[in-house]
XYZ file of N, CA, C and O in Angstrom:
236
model
N 30.105 -56.107 -39.446
C 30.633 -56.105 -38.850
C 30.655 -56.118 -37.922
O 29.979 -55.803 -36.963
N 32.062 -56.484 -37.144
C 31.937 -56.522 -35.877
C 32.531 -55.526 -35.015
O 32.238 -54.374 -35.949
N 31.780 -55.556 -33.437
C 32.506 -54.129 -32.902
C 33.524 -53.986 -32.679
O 33.178 -52.938 -32.411
N 34.487 -55.474 -32.547
C 35.622 -54.330 -32.227
C 36.781 -53.466 -33.668
O 37.082 -53.386 -33.841
N 35.847 -54.016 -34.464
C 36.017 -53.470 -35.860
C 35.970 -51.640 -34.925
O 36.403 -50.661 -35.771
N 35.103 -52.052 -34.302
C 34.404 -49.784 -34.122
C 35.143 -49.167 -32.928
O 34.915 -48.695 -32.647
N 35.804 -50.139 -32.412
C 36.633 -50.229 -31.182
C 38.064 -48.745 -31.698
O 38.577 -48.781 -31.952
N 38.263 -47.553 -31.041
C 39.459 -46.706 -30.868
C 41.005 -47.280 -30.408
O 40.767 -46.094 -29.471
N 40.476 -48.056 -31.119
C 42.924 -48.422 -30.160
C 43.002 -47.650 -30.682
O 44.043 -46.822 -29.232
N 43.780 -46.677 -32.013
C 44.908 -46.112 -31.781
C 44.418 -44.660 -31.773
O 45.418 -44.048 -31.101
N 42.710 -43.891 -31.054
C 43.112 -42.929 -30.443
C 43.027 -43.005 -29.326
O 43.520 -42.374 -28.394
N 42.355 -43.849 -28.683
C 42.873 -44.422 -26.706
C 44.356 -44.348 -26.821
O 44.653 -43.887 -26.230
N 45.018 -44.942 -27.635
C 46.796 -45.020 -27.441
C 47.609 -43.779 -28.010
O 47.725 -43.118 -27.084
N 46.849 -43.576 -28.168
C 47.149 -41.275 -28.797
C 46.370 -40.273 -27.534
O 47.389 -39.977 -27.147
N 45.447 -40.841 -26.321
C 45.783 -40.028 -26.075
C 46.252 -40.414 -24.449
O 46.786 -39.454 -23.450
N 46.316 -41.720 -24.762
C 46.688 -42.204 -23.020
C 48.171 -41.483 -23.355
O 48.840 -40.996 -22.687
N 49.618 -41.739 -24.421
C 50.860 -41.274 -24.871
C 50.709 -39.127 -24.931
O 51.223 -39.039 -23.848
N 49.450 -38.517 -24.876
C 49.496 -37.508 -25.085
C 49.660 -37.259 -23.611
O 50.400 -36.524 -22.730
N 48.589 -37.802 -23.149
C 48.556 -37.772 -21.607
C 49.444 -37.430 -20.474
O 49.924 -37.139 -19.167
N 50.204 -38.961 -20.712
C 51.003 -39.178 -19.865
C 52.754 -38.074 -20.606
O 53.428 -37.588 -19.782
N 53.123 -38.160 -21.479
C 53.329 -37.251 -22.323
C 53.538 -35.432 -21.307
O 54.423 -35.007 -21.037
N 52.743 -35.720 -21.694
C 51.783 -33.851 -21.034
C 52.454 -33.521 -19.761
O 53.254 -32.784 -19.303
N 52.112 -35.227 -18.389
C 52.218 -34.548 -17.097
C 53.921 -34.812 -17.491
O 54.204 -34.225 -16.231
N 54.650 -35.429 -17.693
C 56.072 -36.006 -17.448
C 56.724 -34.717 -18.147
O 57.738 -33.938 -17.255
N 56.211 -33.764 -19.410
C 56.919 -32.467 -19.529
C 56.814 -31.547 -18.281
O 57.859 -30.464 -18.259
N 55.566 -31.599 -17.570
C 54.770 -30.395 -16.960
C 55.647 -30.204 -15.622
O 55.892 -30.294 -14.311
N 55.473 -32.034 -15.431
C 55.522 -31.649 -14.018
C 56.916 -32.650 -13.262
O 57.380 -32.899 -12.321
N 57.603 -33.809 -14.955
C 59.099 -33.915 -14.474
C 58.320 -35.679 -13.978
O 59.505 -36.662 -13.806
N 57.236 -35.867 -14.080
C 56.852 -37.747 -14.447
C 55.296 -38.107 -14.466
O 54.942 -36.538 -14.075
N 56.067 -39.158 -14.837
C 53.746 -39.276 -15.291
C 52.991 -40.387 -14.321
O 53.596 -40.781 -13.398
N 52.009 -39.556 -14.629
C 51.144 -40.452 -13.812
C 50.385 -41.265 -14.999
O 49.062 -41.284 -15.114
N 50.720 -42.888 -15.050
C 50.168 -44.190 -15.922
C 48.380 -44.185 -15.844
O 48.049 -44.313 -15.798
N 48.203 -44.317 -14.029
C 46.773 -44.142 -14.441
C 45.992 -43.082 -14.459
O 44.876 -43.713 -14.948
N 46.452 -42.076 -14.115
C 45.101 -40.884 -14.697
C 45.370 -40.390 -15.880
O 44.606 -40.857 -16.764
N 46.826 -41.491 -17.145
C 46.445 -41.309 -18.742
C 45.791 -42.529 -19.179
O 45.120 -42.534 -19.600
N 45.431 -43.934 -18.478
C 44.511 -44.446 -18.268
C 43.362 -44.268 -18.548
O 42.178 -44.979 -19.498
N 43.140 -43.974 -17.248
C 41.324 -43.179 -17.342
C 40.965 -43.054 -18.043
O 39.791 -43.032 -18.814
N 41.847 -41.662 -18.704
C 41.554 -40.655 -19.860
C 41.873 -41.089 -20.812
O 40.767 -41.232 -21.228
N 42.059 -42.284 -21.228
C 42.490 -43.273 -23.104
C 41.102 -43.892 -22.489
O 40.254 -43.714 -23.860
N 41.064 -44.063 -21.692
C 39.012 -45.113 -21.510
C 38.094 -44.441 -21.956
O 37.411 -44.642 -22.498
N 38.168 -43.476 -20.933
C 37.001 -42.086 -21.311
C 36.195 -41.866 -22.491
O 36.260 -41.753 -23.376
N 37.862 -41.417 -22.840
C 37.834 -41.188 -25.174
C 37.383 -41.910 -25.101
O 36.823 -41.656 -25.994
N 37.990 -43.120 -25.573
C 37.560 -44.356 -26.172
C 36.181 -44.480 -26.327
O 35.425 -44.705 -27.137
N 35.778 -44.846 -24.577
C 33.809 -44.853 -24.207
C 33.160 -43.601 -25.380
O 32.210 -44.217 -26.362
N 33.618 -42.252 -25.567
C 33.751 -41.363 -26.129
C 33.289 -41.235 -27.546
O 32.623 -41.133 -27.957
N 34.148 -42.086 -28.437
C 34.099 -41.944 -29.634
C 33.663 -43.448 -29.913
O 33.188 -43.379 -30.541
N 33.753 -45.160 -29.127
C 32.450 -45.328 -29.323
C 31.069 -45.081 -29.569
O 30.392 -45.579 -30.504
N 30.445 -44.665 -28.637
C 29.438 -44.220 -28.524
C 29.063 -43.155 -29.233
O 27.864 -43.513 -30.220
N 29.561 -42.337 -29.485
C 29.489 -41.580 -30.654
C 29.330 -42.174 -32.250
O 28.652 -41.651 -33.269
N 29.962 -43.037 -32.621
C 30.472 -43.417 -33.530
C 29.268 -44.934 -33.860
O 28.571 -44.394 -34.813
N 28.554 -45.413 -32.979
C 27.512 -45.810 -32.824
C 26.249 -45.180 -33.508
O 25.475 -45.529 -34.426
N 26.322 -43.291 -32.976
C 25.466 -42.720 -33.177
C 25.052 -42.743 -33.890
O 23.913 -42.169 -34.329
N 26.246 -41.640 -34.384
C 26.378 -41.559 -35.913
C 26.206 -42.224 -36.747
O 25.261 -42.340 -38.319
N 26.251 -43.949 -36.498
C 26.116 -45.295 -38.005
C 24.852 -44.880 -37.750
O 23.669 -45.206 -38.776
N 23.678 -44.861 -36.385
C 22.416 -45.327 -36.162
C 21.524 -44.138 -37.544
O 20.902 -44.164 -38.001
N 22.488 -42.795 -37.011
C 21.990 -41.875 -37.479
C 21.585 -42.177 -39.520
O 20.975 -41.392 -40.336
N 23.030 -42.312 -39.974
C 23.412 -42.301 -41.489
C 22.318 -43.593 -42.108
O 22.203 -43.620 -43.057
N 21.679 -44.496 -41.250
C 20.980 -45.808 -41.941
C 19.707 -45.369 -41.912
O 18.678 -45.830 -42.617
N 19.237 -44.077 -40.933
C 17.576 -43.469 -41.310
C 17.785 -42.681 -42.621
O 18.135 -42.705 -43.202
């Protein structure tokens, strides 16, 4: 299986939309840079955790 199959695209997009929407509702304006940073961080954490769990299940 290719590495691209394990990328958390939908989860990262969900984090981006959630952070942007929350900023927009609470502050009246969205900060897309903050949302992108949060989405990339969440996607990286999810990708790393999937790799770790995949290695554990093979043992």
